Each structure stands twice: as C-alpha cells, then as structure tokens.
Coordinates of C-alpha atoms in Angstrom, one line a residue:
Chain A
M6 CA 1.4 56.2 -82.1
S7 CA 1.3 58.5 -85.1
L8 CA 0.9 62.1 -84.1
G9 CA -0.7 65.0 -86.0
P10 CA 0.4 68.6 -86.2
F11 CA -1.7 69.6 -83.1
D12 CA -0.8 66.6 -80.9
G13 CA 1.8 66.5 -78.2
R14 CA 4.6 64.1 -77.8
V15 CA 5.0 66.2 -74.7
A16 CA 3.1 69.2 -73.4
A17 CA 3.1 71.6 -70.5
L18 CA 1.2 74.5 -69.1
H19 CA 2.3 77.9 -70.3
P20 CA 4.7 79.2 -67.5
V21 CA 3.1 82.7 -67.6
H22 CA -0.3 82.5 -69.1
H23 CA -1.9 79.5 -67.2
D24 CA -4.9 79.4 -69.5
Y25 CA -2.7 78.3 -72.4
Y26 CA -0.7 75.1 -73.0
I27 CA 2.4 74.3 -75.1
A28 CA 2.6 71.1 -77.0
T29 CA 5.0 69.7 -79.6
P30 CA 4.5 66.6 -81.8
N31 CA 8.2 66.3 -82.8
Q32 CA 10.3 67.2 -79.7
N33 CA 10.9 65.7 -76.3
E34 CA 11.2 69.0 -74.4
I35 CA 9.2 72.1 -73.9
F36 CA 11.1 75.4 -73.9
A37 CA 9.8 78.6 -72.3
P38 CA 8.3 80.9 -74.9
P39 CA 10.2 84.3 -75.0
G40 CA 8.4 87.1 -73.2
P41 CA 9.1 90.8 -73.7
C42 CA 12.6 91.3 -74.9
N43 CA 15.4 93.4 -73.5
T44 CA 17.9 92.5 -76.2
Y45 CA 21.6 92.9 -75.6
A46 CA 24.6 90.6 -75.9
R47 CA 25.6 88.7 -72.8
A48 CA 29.0 87.5 -71.5
D49 CA 29.2 84.8 -74.2
G50 CA 28.4 87.3 -77.0
H51 CA 25.0 85.7 -77.6
Y52 CA 21.7 87.5 -77.0
G53 CA 20.5 85.1 -74.3
P54 CA 16.9 84.0 -74.7
D55 CA 16.3 86.6 -77.5
D56 CA 18.9 84.9 -79.7
H57 CA 17.3 82.8 -82.5
T58 CA 20.5 80.8 -83.0
Q59 CA 20.2 79.3 -79.5
W60 CA 16.6 79.6 -78.4
P61 CA 13.4 79.1 -80.3
Q62 CA 11.5 82.3 -81.2
P63 CA 8.0 82.9 -82.5
F64 CA 7.6 81.9 -86.1
S65 CA 8.1 84.9 -88.4
R66 CA 6.5 85.1 -91.8
S67 CA 9.0 87.8 -92.8
A68 CA 11.9 85.5 -92.0
P69 CA 10.6 82.0 -92.0
Y70 CA 14.0 80.5 -92.5
L71 CA 15.1 81.5 -89.0
C72 CA 13.5 78.4 -87.5
C73 CA 15.8 76.2 -89.6
V74 CA 19.0 77.4 -87.9
P75 CA 20.8 74.1 -87.1
S76 CA 21.0 73.0 -83.5
P77 CA 24.3 73.3 -81.7
N78 CA 26.8 70.7 -83.1
S79 CA 24.2 69.0 -85.2
L80 CA 26.4 69.3 -88.4
P81 CA 29.5 67.3 -89.2
A82 CA 32.6 68.0 -87.0
E83 CA 34.2 70.2 -89.6
Y84 CA 31.6 72.8 -88.8
S85 CA 31.8 72.7 -85.0
I86 CA 33.7 76.0 -85.0
M87 CA 30.4 77.7 -85.7
W88 CA 29.3 76.9 -82.2
W89 CA 32.7 77.4 -80.6
G90 CA 32.7 79.9 -77.7
P91 CA 35.9 82.0 -77.3
T92 CA 37.2 82.1 -73.8
Y93 CA 39.3 84.9 -72.2
H94 CA 42.4 83.1 -73.3
D95 CA 41.4 82.8 -76.9
F96 CA 42.9 86.1 -77.7
E97 CA 46.4 86.9 -79.2
C98 CA 47.6 90.4 -78.3
M99 CA 49.3 92.4 -81.0
R100 CA 52.9 93.4 -80.4
G101 CA 53.1 96.6 -78.4
H102 CA 49.5 96.6 -77.2
T103 CA 48.0 95.0 -74.1
G104 CA 44.4 95.2 -75.2
I105 CA 44.2 94.8 -79.0
G106 CA 44.5 91.5 -80.8
F107 CA 43.0 88.7 -82.8
L108 CA 41.4 85.3 -82.3
P109 CA 43.9 82.5 -82.6
N110 CA 44.9 81.9 -86.2
Q111 CA 43.9 78.3 -86.1
K112 CA 40.3 79.2 -85.2
L113 CA 40.2 81.9 -87.9
E114 CA 41.4 79.3 -90.5
L115 CA 38.6 76.9 -89.4
M116 CA 36.1 79.7 -89.7
E117 CA 37.5 80.6 -93.1
G118 CA 37.1 77.0 -94.3
C119 CA 33.5 76.9 -93.1
C120 CA 32.6 80.2 -94.8
K121 CA 34.3 79.2 -98.0
R122 CA 32.3 75.9 -98.2
L123 CA 29.0 77.7 -97.4
S124 CA 29.8 80.4 -100.0
E125 CA 30.3 77.7 -102.6
R126 CA 27.0 76.1 -101.7
A127 CA 25.3 79.5 -101.9
D128 CA 26.9 80.2 -105.3
E129 CA 25.7 76.8 -106.6
H130 CA 22.2 77.5 -105.3
Q131 CA 22.2 80.8 -107.0
S132 CA 23.2 79.3 -110.3
N133 CA 20.3 76.9 -110.2
V134 CA 17.4 79.1 -109.3
P135 CA 16.5 82.8 -109.9
H136 CA 18.9 85.1 -108.2
N137 CA 18.0 85.6 -104.5
P138 CA 19.2 89.0 -103.2
L139 CA 19.0 87.9 -99.6
I140 CA 21.4 85.0 -100.2
H141 CA 23.7 87.4 -102.0
T142 CA 23.6 89.9 -99.2
Y143 CA 24.3 87.2 -96.5
S144 CA 27.2 85.9 -98.5
I145 CA 28.8 89.3 -98.8
N146 CA 28.2 90.3 -95.2
L147 CA 29.5 87.0 -93.9
R148 CA 32.7 87.5 -96.0
R149 CA 33.1 91.1 -94.9
T150 CA 32.6 90.3 -91.2
L151 CA 35.2 87.5 -91.3
S152 CA 37.6 89.7 -93.2
R153 CA 37.3 92.3 -90.5
L154 CA 37.9 89.7 -87.8
R155 CA 41.0 88.6 -89.6
A156 CA 42.3 92.0 -90.7
I157 CA 41.7 94.3 -87.7
G158 CA 43.2 94.1 -84.3
M159 CA 40.3 94.8 -81.9
M160 CA 39.6 94.8 -78.2
R161 CA 38.7 91.5 -76.6
R162 CA 35.0 92.4 -76.3
E163 CA 34.8 93.3 -80.0
V164 CA 36.7 90.2 -81.0
L165 CA 34.1 88.1 -79.1
F166 CA 31.2 90.1 -80.6
E167 CA 32.6 89.8 -84.2
C168 CA 33.2 86.1 -83.8
R169 CA 29.6 85.6 -82.7
Q170 CA 28.5 87.8 -85.6
V171 CA 30.4 85.5 -88.1
Q172 CA 28.8 82.5 -86.5
R173 CA 25.3 84.1 -86.5
Q174 CA 25.5 85.1 -90.2
W175 CA 26.8 81.7 -91.1
L176 CA 24.0 79.9 -89.3
E177 CA 21.4 82.2 -90.8
L178 CA 22.7 81.7 -94.3
W179 CA 22.9 77.9 -93.8
A180 CA 19.3 78.0 -92.5
L181 CA 18.2 80.1 -95.5
L182 CA 19.7 77.7 -98.0
D183 CA 18.1 74.7 -96.1
Y184 CA 14.8 76.5 -96.1
K185 CA 14.9 77.2 -99.8
E186 CA 16.2 73.8 -100.8
V187 CA 14.6 71.4 -98.4
Y188 CA 11.9 72.8 -96.1
K189 CA 10.0 75.2 -98.3
P190 CA 9.2 72.6 -101.0
R191 CA 7.8 70.3 -98.2
M192 CA 5.8 73.1 -96.7
E193 CA 4.2 74.0 -100.0
G194 CA 3.5 70.3 -100.8
H195 CA 5.8 70.2 -103.8
V196 CA 7.6 67.2 -102.3
A197 CA 6.6 64.4 -99.9
P198 CA 6.3 65.4 -96.2
A199 CA 9.3 64.8 -93.9
K200 CA 9.8 61.4 -92.4
E201 CA 12.2 62.7 -89.7
T202 CA 12.4 65.8 -87.7
A203 CA 15.2 68.2 -88.5
N204 CA 18.0 68.9 -86.0
A205 CA 17.1 72.6 -86.0
I206 CA 16.3 75.2 -83.4
G207 CA 12.6 75.4 -84.4
C208 CA 10.1 78.0 -83.3
F209 CA 6.8 78.7 -81.4
V210 CA 3.6 79.0 -83.4
Q211 CA 0.0 79.9 -82.6
E212 CA -1.7 79.6 -86.0
A213 CA -2.9 76.2 -87.0
E214 CA -1.8 76.8 -90.6
S215 CA 1.8 77.5 -89.7
A216 CA 1.8 74.5 -87.4
E217 CA 0.7 72.2 -90.3
R218 CA 3.3 73.6 -92.6
L219 CA 6.1 73.1 -90.1
F220 CA 4.8 69.6 -89.3
F221 CA 5.0 68.6 -92.9
A222 CA 8.5 70.2 -93.3
G223 CA 9.8 68.3 -90.3
I224 CA 10.9 71.4 -88.4
P225 CA 10.7 71.4 -84.6
Y226 CA 7.9 73.6 -83.3
W227 CA 5.9 74.2 -80.2
I228 CA 2.3 75.2 -80.6
I229 CA 0.8 77.5 -78.0
R230 CA -3.0 77.1 -77.7
P231 CA -5.7 78.1 -75.2
I232 CA -6.7 75.3 -72.9
T233 CA -10.3 75.9 -73.9
S234 CA -9.5 74.9 -77.5
F235 CA -8.3 71.4 -76.4
T236 CA -10.7 68.8 -77.7
T237 CA -9.5 65.5 -79.2
E238 CA -5.7 66.2 -79.5
N239 CA -3.4 63.4 -78.2
I240 CA -0.9 64.3 -75.5
L241 CA 1.5 61.5 -74.7
S242 CA 3.1 63.0 -71.6
I243 CA 3.1 66.1 -69.5
T244 CA 6.5 67.7 -68.7
T245 CA 8.1 70.7 -67.1
V246 CA 9.3 73.8 -69.0
F247 CA 13.0 74.4 -69.7
Q248 CA 13.8 78.0 -68.7
P249 CA 16.6 80.0 -70.4
K250 CA 18.5 80.2 -67.1
D251 CA 18.8 76.4 -67.1
V252 CA 20.9 76.3 -70.3
L253 CA 21.9 79.7 -71.5
E254 CA 24.5 82.3 -70.4
L255 CA 22.6 85.2 -69.0
E256 CA 25.4 87.1 -67.2
D257 CA 26.5 90.5 -68.6
Y258 CA 29.9 91.0 -70.1
I259 CA 32.3 92.8 -67.7
H260 CA 31.8 95.9 -69.8
P261 CA 28.2 95.3 -70.8
F262 CA 27.1 95.4 -74.4
P263 CA 24.5 98.0 -75.3
L264 CA 20.7 97.4 -75.1
I265 CA 19.6 97.3 -78.8
Y266 CA 15.9 96.4 -78.6
V267 CA 13.0 96.5 -76.2
G268 CA 9.6 95.0 -77.2
D269 CA 8.0 91.8 -78.4
S270 CA 10.0 88.9 -79.9
N271 CA 9.1 89.4 -83.5
Y272 CA 10.8 90.4 -86.8
C273 CA 11.8 93.8 -85.4
R274 CA 13.9 92.0 -82.8
F275 CA 15.6 90.0 -85.5
R276 CA 16.2 93.2 -87.6
A277 CA 17.7 95.0 -84.5
I278 CA 20.1 92.1 -84.0
S279 CA 21.1 92.1 -87.7
E280 CA 21.5 95.8 -88.0
H281 CA 23.5 96.0 -84.8
G282 CA 25.8 93.3 -86.0
L283 CA 26.5 95.1 -89.3
K284 CA 27.2 98.4 -87.6
S285 CA 30.8 97.7 -87.2
L286 CA 31.1 97.3 -91.0
R287 CA 30.0 100.9 -91.5
Y288 CA 32.7 103.5 -91.2
T289 CA 32.3 106.9 -89.6
D290 CA 33.0 109.8 -92.0
L291 CA 36.7 110.3 -91.2
F292 CA 36.5 114.0 -92.2
S293 CA 33.4 114.8 -90.2
D294 CA 35.2 116.4 -87.3
G295 CA 32.2 115.7 -85.0
N296 CA 29.7 117.0 -87.5
P297 CA 27.3 114.2 -88.7
K298 CA 27.0 115.8 -92.1
G299 CA 30.7 116.2 -92.6
I300 CA 32.5 119.5 -93.2
K301 CA 33.2 121.5 -96.3
P302 CA 36.7 122.1 -97.7
H303 CA 37.1 125.6 -96.3
E304 CA 36.2 124.3 -92.9
F305 CA 39.2 122.0 -92.6
E306 CA 41.4 124.8 -91.4
E307 CA 39.2 125.5 -88.5
A308 CA 38.6 121.9 -87.5
G309 CA 40.1 119.9 -84.7
P310 CA 40.3 119.8 -81.0
S311 CA 42.4 122.9 -80.1
R312 CA 42.7 125.9 -82.5
P313 CA 44.0 128.9 -80.6
Q314 CA 45.2 130.7 -83.7
R315 CA 45.0 130.2 -87.4
N316 CA 48.4 129.4 -88.7
S317 CA 50.0 126.6 -90.8
N318 CA 50.5 124.4 -87.7
N319 CA 46.8 124.4 -87.0
R320 CA 45.7 123.2 -90.4
S321 CA 44.0 119.8 -90.1
Q322 CA 45.5 117.1 -92.1
P323 CA 43.1 114.2 -92.2
C324 CA 45.3 111.7 -93.9
K325 CA 48.6 113.5 -94.3
P326 CA 49.3 113.0 -90.6
F327 CA 50.4 109.5 -91.6
Y328 CA 53.2 111.0 -93.6
F329 CA 53.9 113.3 -90.8
A330 CA 54.0 110.4 -88.4
L331 CA 56.6 108.7 -90.5
Y332 CA 58.6 111.9 -90.8
V333 CA 58.8 112.3 -87.1
S334 CA 59.7 108.6 -86.7
L335 CA 62.5 109.0 -89.2
I336 CA 63.9 111.7 -87.0
R337 CA 63.4 109.6 -83.9
S338 CA 65.3 106.7 -85.5
Q339 CA 68.3 108.9 -85.8
I340 CA 68.6 108.9 -89.5
Q341 CA 70.5 112.2 -89.7
G342 CA 69.8 115.1 -92.0
V343 CA 66.3 114.4 -93.0
P344 CA 65.1 117.3 -95.1
K345 CA 61.5 118.3 -94.8
H346 CA 59.8 116.7 -97.7
Q347 CA 57.6 118.9 -99.7
N348 CA 55.2 116.3 -100.9
E349 CA 54.6 112.7 -100.3
Q350 CA 55.3 111.5 -103.8
H351 CA 59.0 112.1 -103.9
Q352 CA 60.4 111.5 -100.5
R353 CA 64.1 112.3 -100.1
I354 CA 65.7 110.5 -97.2
G355 CA 69.2 111.5 -96.4
T356 CA 71.9 110.2 -94.1
N357 CA 75.4 111.4 -93.4
S358 CA 76.9 109.2 -95.9
T359 CA 74.2 108.5 -98.5
R360 CA 71.3 110.4 -100.0
L361 CA 68.6 108.1 -101.3
T362 CA 65.7 109.1 -103.4
V363 CA 62.6 106.9 -103.0
R364 CA 60.5 107.1 -106.1
T365 CA 57.2 105.6 -105.2
C366 CA 54.8 107.6 -107.3
L367 CA 53.0 106.2 -110.4
F368 CA 53.8 108.6 -113.2
H369 CA 50.4 109.1 -114.7
W370 CA 48.7 109.6 -111.3
K371 CA 51.3 112.2 -110.3
R372 CA 50.9 113.9 -113.7
G373 CA 47.1 113.6 -113.4
R374 CA 47.1 115.2 -110.0
R375 CA 49.2 118.3 -110.5
P376 CA 47.4 120.0 -113.4
S377 CA 44.0 118.9 -112.1
V378 CA 44.4 120.8 -108.9
L379 CA 45.0 123.9 -110.9
L380 CA 42.2 123.1 -113.2
I381 CA 39.7 122.6 -110.4
G382 CA 40.9 125.8 -108.8
H383 CA 40.3 127.5 -112.1
Q384 CA 36.9 125.9 -112.5
Q385 CA 35.9 126.9 -109.0
C386 CA 37.0 130.5 -109.6
S387 CA 35.1 130.5 -112.8
S388 CA 32.0 129.2 -111.3
Q389 CA 32.2 131.6 -108.4
K390 CA 32.6 134.5 -110.9
S391 CA 29.6 133.3 -113.0
S392 CA 27.5 132.9 -109.9
Chain B
M16 CA 59.5 103.6 -84.4
I17 CA 56.4 105.3 -83.1
W18 CA 54.4 104.7 -86.3
T19 CA 54.7 100.9 -86.3
T20 CA 53.2 101.0 -82.8
I21 CA 50.4 103.4 -83.3
R22 CA 49.6 102.0 -86.7
D23 CA 47.3 99.3 -85.3
I24 CA 45.5 101.8 -83.1
C25 CA 45.1 104.1 -86.1
I26 CA 43.7 101.3 -88.3
Y27 CA 41.5 100.3 -85.4
R28 CA 40.2 103.8 -85.2
L29 CA 39.9 104.2 -89.0
T30 CA 37.8 101.1 -89.3
S31 CA 35.6 101.7 -86.3
N32 CA 32.2 103.2 -86.4
A33 CA 32.9 105.6 -83.6
S34 CA 30.4 108.3 -83.3
K35 CA 32.9 111.1 -82.7
V36 CA 35.7 111.9 -85.1
Q37 CA 38.1 114.8 -84.6
L38 CA 40.7 115.9 -87.0
L39 CA 44.2 116.6 -85.6
S40 CA 46.4 119.5 -86.4
N41 CA 50.0 119.1 -87.3
Q42 CA 50.9 120.4 -83.8
D43 CA 48.7 117.7 -82.3
W44 CA 50.5 115.0 -84.3
R45 CA 53.9 116.5 -83.4
T46 CA 53.0 116.2 -79.8
L47 CA 51.6 112.7 -80.0
L48 CA 54.6 111.4 -81.9
S49 CA 57.3 113.2 -79.9
G50 CA 58.1 110.0 -78.1
H51 CA 58.7 111.5 -74.7
V52 CA 57.3 110.0 -71.6
P53 CA 54.2 112.0 -70.9
N54 CA 54.4 114.4 -68.1
Q55 CA 51.1 115.5 -66.8
D56 CA 52.7 118.6 -65.3
T57 CA 53.6 120.1 -68.6
M58 CA 51.3 121.3 -71.3
A59 CA 52.9 119.0 -73.9
G60 CA 52.5 116.0 -71.6
A61 CA 48.9 116.7 -70.9
L62 CA 48.2 117.3 -74.5
R63 CA 49.8 114.0 -75.4
Q64 CA 47.7 112.2 -72.9
S65 CA 44.6 113.8 -74.3
L66 CA 45.7 112.7 -77.8
A67 CA 46.2 109.2 -76.7
L68 CA 42.6 109.3 -75.4
L69 CA 41.5 110.8 -78.7
L70 CA 43.1 108.1 -80.7
S71 CA 41.5 105.3 -78.8
P72 CA 39.3 106.4 -75.9
E73 CA 37.6 103.0 -75.6
A74 CA 40.9 101.2 -75.6
T75 CA 42.4 103.4 -73.0
Q76 CA 39.3 102.8 -70.8
L77 CA 39.8 99.0 -71.2
G78 CA 43.5 99.1 -70.4
V79 CA 45.2 99.4 -73.7
D80 CA 48.5 101.2 -73.1
L81 CA 49.8 103.4 -75.8
H82 CA 52.8 104.4 -73.8
N83 CA 54.7 101.1 -73.5
I84 CA 56.3 101.7 -76.7
A85 CA 59.6 100.0 -77.4
D86 CA 61.3 102.3 -79.9
R87 CA 63.9 100.9 -82.3
E88 CA 65.8 101.9 -85.4
F89 CA 64.7 100.8 -88.8
S90 CA 66.3 100.2 -92.1
M91 CA 65.9 102.1 -95.3
R92 CA 63.8 99.3 -96.8
E93 CA 61.5 99.3 -93.7
T94 CA 61.1 103.0 -94.2
Q95 CA 60.1 102.6 -97.8
E96 CA 57.7 99.8 -96.9
N97 CA 56.1 101.8 -94.1
M98 CA 55.8 104.8 -96.3
W99 CA 54.1 102.7 -99.0
G100 CA 51.7 101.2 -96.4
I101 CA 50.8 104.7 -95.1
S102 CA 50.2 105.9 -98.6
E103 CA 48.1 102.9 -99.6
L104 CA 46.0 103.2 -96.4
S105 CA 45.5 106.9 -97.0
F106 CA 44.5 106.4 -100.6
R107 CA 42.0 103.7 -99.8
F108 CA 40.3 105.6 -97.1
E109 CA 40.3 108.8 -99.0
L110 CA 38.7 107.0 -101.9
L111 CA 36.0 105.5 -99.6
M112 CA 35.2 109.0 -98.1
L113 CA 35.3 110.7 -101.5
D114 CA 32.8 108.1 -102.8
R115 CA 30.4 109.1 -100.0
R116 CA 30.7 112.8 -100.9
A117 CA 30.8 112.6 -104.6
L118 CA 27.9 110.2 -105.2
D119 CA 25.2 111.7 -107.4
R120 CA 22.1 110.5 -105.5
R121 CA 19.8 111.4 -108.3
L122 CA 21.2 108.4 -110.3
F123 CA 19.9 106.0 -107.7
E124 CA 16.2 106.6 -108.0
H125 CA 14.4 103.3 -107.6
R126 CA 17.6 101.5 -106.5
E127 CA 18.3 103.2 -103.2
R128 CA 19.6 99.9 -101.8
E129 CA 22.7 100.4 -103.9
L130 CA 23.5 103.6 -102.0
D131 CA 24.1 101.5 -98.9
S132 CA 27.7 102.0 -97.7
L133 CA 28.2 98.2 -97.6
V134 CA 27.2 97.9 -101.3
R135 CA 29.5 100.8 -102.3
E136 CA 32.4 99.4 -100.4
E137 CA 32.1 96.1 -102.3
L138 CA 32.8 98.2 -105.5
I139 CA 35.7 100.0 -103.9
L140 CA 37.3 96.7 -102.7
K141 CA 37.5 95.7 -106.4
C142 CA 39.9 98.5 -107.0
F143 CA 42.6 96.8 -105.0
Y144 CA 44.6 93.6 -105.4
F145 CA 44.2 91.0 -102.6
R146 CA 46.0 87.7 -102.4
S147 CA 43.8 84.7 -102.0
D148 CA 45.1 84.1 -98.5
Q149 CA 44.6 87.8 -97.5
P150 CA 41.4 89.2 -95.9
R151 CA 39.5 91.3 -98.4
H152 CA 39.4 94.4 -96.3
L153 CA 40.3 98.0 -96.9
A154 CA 42.7 98.0 -94.0
S155 CA 44.4 94.8 -95.1
V156 CA 47.5 96.4 -96.7
S157 CA 50.4 94.1 -97.5
V158 CA 53.7 95.2 -98.7
R159 CA 53.8 92.0 -100.8
N160 CA 51.2 93.7 -103.0
A161 CA 53.2 96.9 -103.4
R162 CA 53.7 96.1 -107.1
R163 CA 50.3 94.6 -107.8
G164 CA 46.9 96.1 -108.7
L165 CA 47.1 99.8 -109.4
A166 CA 50.7 99.7 -108.4
S167 CA 51.8 97.2 -111.0
P168 CA 54.6 98.4 -113.3
N169 CA 52.7 97.0 -116.3
I170 CA 49.8 99.1 -117.5
R171 CA 47.9 96.0 -118.8
D172 CA 48.0 94.5 -115.3
R173 CA 46.6 97.8 -113.9
I174 CA 43.7 97.9 -116.3
P175 CA 41.2 95.7 -114.4
Y176 CA 41.7 97.8 -111.3
L177 CA 41.4 101.0 -113.2
N178 CA 38.2 99.7 -114.7
A179 CA 37.0 99.0 -111.2
L180 CA 37.8 102.5 -110.1
R181 CA 36.0 103.8 -113.2
R182 CA 33.0 101.7 -112.1
V183 CA 33.1 103.4 -108.7
M184 CA 33.3 106.9 -110.3
F185 CA 30.5 106.1 -112.7
E186 CA 27.9 107.4 -110.2
W187 CA 29.9 110.4 -109.1
M188 CA 28.8 114.0 -109.8
D189 CA 29.8 115.2 -113.3
Y190 CA 31.3 111.9 -114.3
H191 CA 29.1 111.7 -117.4
R192 CA 30.1 115.2 -118.4
H193 CA 33.8 114.4 -118.2
H194 CA 35.6 113.1 -121.3
V195 CA 36.7 110.0 -119.3
A196 CA 33.1 108.8 -119.6
R197 CA 33.5 108.6 -123.4
L198 CA 36.8 106.7 -123.4
T199 CA 36.6 103.1 -124.5
I200 CA 39.3 100.5 -124.3
N201 CA 39.5 96.8 -125.2
E202 CA 42.1 94.1 -125.4
E203 CA 43.6 95.5 -128.5
T204 CA 44.0 99.0 -127.4
R205 CA 47.6 100.3 -127.8
E206 CA 49.6 100.8 -124.7
R207 CA 49.9 104.5 -125.3
D208 CA 46.1 104.8 -125.3
L209 CA 45.9 102.8 -122.2
L210 CA 48.2 105.2 -120.5
H211 CA 46.1 108.0 -121.7
Y212 CA 43.0 106.2 -120.2
E213 CA 44.8 105.9 -116.9
Y214 CA 45.8 109.6 -116.9
A215 CA 42.2 110.6 -117.6
L216 CA 40.9 108.5 -114.7
A217 CA 43.6 109.9 -112.4
R218 CA 42.7 113.4 -113.4
F219 CA 39.1 113.0 -112.8
Y220 CA 39.8 111.3 -109.4
T221 CA 42.2 114.1 -108.2
Q222 CA 39.9 116.8 -109.5
S223 CA 36.9 115.3 -107.6
Y224 CA 39.0 115.0 -104.5
F225 CA 40.1 118.6 -104.6
R226 CA 36.5 119.7 -105.2
Y227 CA 35.3 118.0 -102.0
F228 CA 38.2 118.2 -99.7
G229 CA 40.1 121.3 -100.8
R230 CA 43.5 119.8 -101.1
A231 CA 45.5 117.4 -103.3
A232 CA 44.5 113.8 -103.1
I233 CA 46.9 111.1 -102.0
I234 CA 47.5 108.8 -105.0
P235 CA 48.5 105.2 -105.4
T236 CA 52.2 104.5 -105.1
T237 CA 54.5 101.6 -105.9
L238 CA 57.7 100.3 -104.4
P239 CA 61.0 99.5 -106.1
D240 CA 61.9 95.8 -106.0
A241 CA 63.5 94.7 -102.8

C-alpha cells in the first residue's frame, strides 16, 4: 500500500502526552520523542538521548541538515571508524606518565583517512556552488579537532571526548553535504521525490509542511499529532515505543562530564553541544595570571602564586621558564661547568674537555630584536613625556 | 632529564582551556625542576608538590604521577634539539598570545566573525611549516622541521612564512603606520631586499611584543645540520 506523508507504517501513542500519537510512513520503529534536556556527555562520550548523532531530535529550521546524519554503520566499511567507541584499553600512555596518552595510532590513521576524504568532498562541493561558510567552518574545525587529538597527549576522559567530537563533526559535515546535494533539491521540488528512504537518523516533526518536505526527500521522520486531528490517515500497525534506555548508554562517566544545557530539545541544545565541543580548541590567555582580562607589562613582576619580596628571583617568566627548565636539566645531567647563559639566542654549553657554542638564532631576527627593544623603550618614554 | 618528562604536561597545560592560569617565578621553576624526591616536611618539598598540582591539577586528581621520573643523561645533540623545541614552542605561543593583545578591533567592523580565536589561529598556523604526515597544531613541534619554514637557511624558502606572519600582523595596532606596511616584494626581488624585508618584519614583531609584554620576544631559531 502506498503511504502519504501523514500515514503510518507504524504508529504508537505518545509515551508522555496520551492525547497525541506518533506515526511514521517510512520507518518500522517508533522512538520516544526527547523531553526536557539535561545535556551532558555520558560514559561513552555521547550525549545520550540529546545527541542528534544517535537519537532523532525535533526538526530544526535553523539546522535542517541534522536530520540527515547517517545511521550507525550505514556507510561503507571504510567509514566505520566514525561509529567506533573507544574502550578503556584504547589508550596508549605516553612515556613517563600514567594518565596522559593518545588513541591507538591505527585508529587515528583511520580517522585521518575518513576526514581527508570528506574534506576533498567538501572542497569539490565548494568549487561547484557559491561558497558556503558553514561547510568551510566545519572543515576547519574537524581538521583542528583531529590535529589536537593526534598532537596532544591528554587524559583518558579527554581523549574519549575529543574522539567523539571528531566523529560528531564528521557526521554533521557529511549530513550537511548530503542535505545540500541530495535532500534539499528534493524538498524544494527541483528534482523528483525520493523512491527510497535514506539510512539516516531522521527527526520528529509537528508541522504538516515539514512532514511533506521530509517525505519527498526520503528522510526518516516521526510525525507527532493530536489524536483529535486523526481523520482518514492510514495506520498499518500499532507498535510500542523504543526508549533511550533500551539502546543508548545512559551511565555517567566515572568522573562525570559537565552539564552544558538544560531546556527544550531545540537549536539551542545543538548550539550548546557544538560550542562545548569547540571549547578545547580555544586557549586560555597564558599570561592572564588568573585575571580574565590579562595583565599589563608592569604587572608581570608582581604576578604568580607566591611573592614574598620583589627581587629578581620573583620575576615571572611566562615562556622563559622553558629555557630555565633546560638549564636546570643540563646541570642535572652532569654536564660540568655550565655557565649561566645570558640570553637564549646564544647558548654556551661547556664540558670539562670541550666548549661548544650552539648558534641557533636567525641573524635578522636577532638583529631585529635588539635595537627594537631600545626603540620601543624610547618610544614609550617619549609618549609618556608627551602625555 | 626533567624537561623531557614534564614537556608533555607543559604542552597539555599550554593547549588546555583551563580557567585558571598562574605565572611561575624563577624560584618556583627552580624548585619544581630540582629533581629531588618531594618531602612534605620541608618547605621546598611542599612547594614542589603544590607546583606539580599547579602544572596539572586535573591530571593529579586523575592519577597522573609527575614524580615517577626516570632521569637520564642526554647527548649534546639532544640538548640542542630540546633547546630548539622549547624555543619553537615558546615562539609559537607567544605569537598566539601577542595576536590576541595586539589586534586592532576597530578594523573588524562588520566582520566580527574574523575576530574569533579559531579564525585567527588558522592564520597563525600558516606561519609554520608542517609535514604532510604531521598534525597541523601549534604544539606539534618536530625537530625534523628545524631547518624548514621560518628556520630555513634560504631566505627564499622563508618568504612564504614571512608573508603569512605579515598577514597576521596586518590587523595589529600601528601596523599600517609602520614602514613594513609599505614594503613590497615579488619573485624578482633581490636577496638583499628580501633580507631587509625579513628584518623589518622581525623588528615590528619584537617591538610589538615588547610593547604588550614588557620584555624581549622569543624569536624563531634554527638548528645546525645533524
């Protein structure tokens, strides 16, 4: 029997609001619609029933592509890494640390391959149509998140979170490209309606117009309607509702992830998840010393955790400590006779038998630095005088 | 060598978005790196414990142990390489932080999106050479690149990276009043003029750094061939 956009291959009573029913013309199951959200990442790094990459959410006009996120393992096997869930053992500790490490290299390479292929697809798409800033942003953020996952040793919890973040961004970009290339033209009637239903997560809708558009695009959807509006629609069978607890991980992580959103499942929920995922890409001001606005040059001397007296030892050295670290390490490694180097550009490292000069500085940078400091000092003095 | 052990923790902290950042004094660093087994009964031991917490409080909470450090001797080449890595990391993160301070926000009217730190970092990443198999990340510092990018011995090889740096500085305070803004180069520019171009950029960079942080900037370095 041919079904229309408001018919039901299966249908069920709404599990909370019993004067409503849920029907779908292109799926065999009914999922429970999300209620009020308490959004936070669970033990598997997903956001439980609030996660649009694993559970259908209400259709969003601001981000319509989210309903096109492919269903788990619906793509060729080469992309299966995008649904892979790291276990406790998928963590390679860095030398000397018990708690900082990476994902196994083989998994990172698989992710890298997937991201590269998707980036190429995005570039090709961008070359054929007017530039879409959202696709560009997704491509950059995906690459940046994966780079962070590959470059920085992190704690197990962060590795899991960043891995899920790569997967989420990848799935969203895939969905966005599918939406632009395949589904949107169908929704707008520019091409013939779909003959098959997409293997995608889908969404919940209440408006008839949205349901019609999704129907023609071939995107899975569940329409929620008042029972009083039921007239001549066809319902082929009545079924029970799948609850998140039946299929999703709902347990908290051992050190729980923070709560990032409370409210209805709407575009704000999606924004909260996206922003929280990108938070790790934004660096704290390293010279802030606890002050959100940062500190001014003359305040460096007074910064830091313990400053009983003002002397040269108490001067804060935001980056120079790295040099100091090495200097101390040199002493520790028993290279004898290390003179205190006066600046980091011309390190002299001596031993009992040899005296080596390590010239590492780039001439024009060194030359550019020395007079410039004097010049700036002069400029500042001048400006102070004039003011 | 203590540094090779705390390096990963330092990078982890550098690249985190921790809400609290505290600067360390030379004395704090001296205590942290002293390499002795911490003794809670002494002031130095207690301070060292507190610094370990400061370096990575979350990690300590989750069982990361900074004190199981197997110390070892290292060769002169390793020293040079470590020194180069430290210098490169410092330069990159100083550039990132200077960019935040020096941006002239009046130039971003109607394009506030470009002020986003993620957008700015994309520009900054272009100042550095990355191999194709290497993550494009500021903290991804490889000694194999110690003679590439800005550290290349050949000025013509350095030019794309200098141009990228100039692009970053384009929106800094006073850039357009500095004579570096009026310099032009092309493929036929003589080497001597290219070196002058590099010098002008370096001068503007180090001037700007001093203006905002009150001390000399750390500058890019190179390494002799192994």
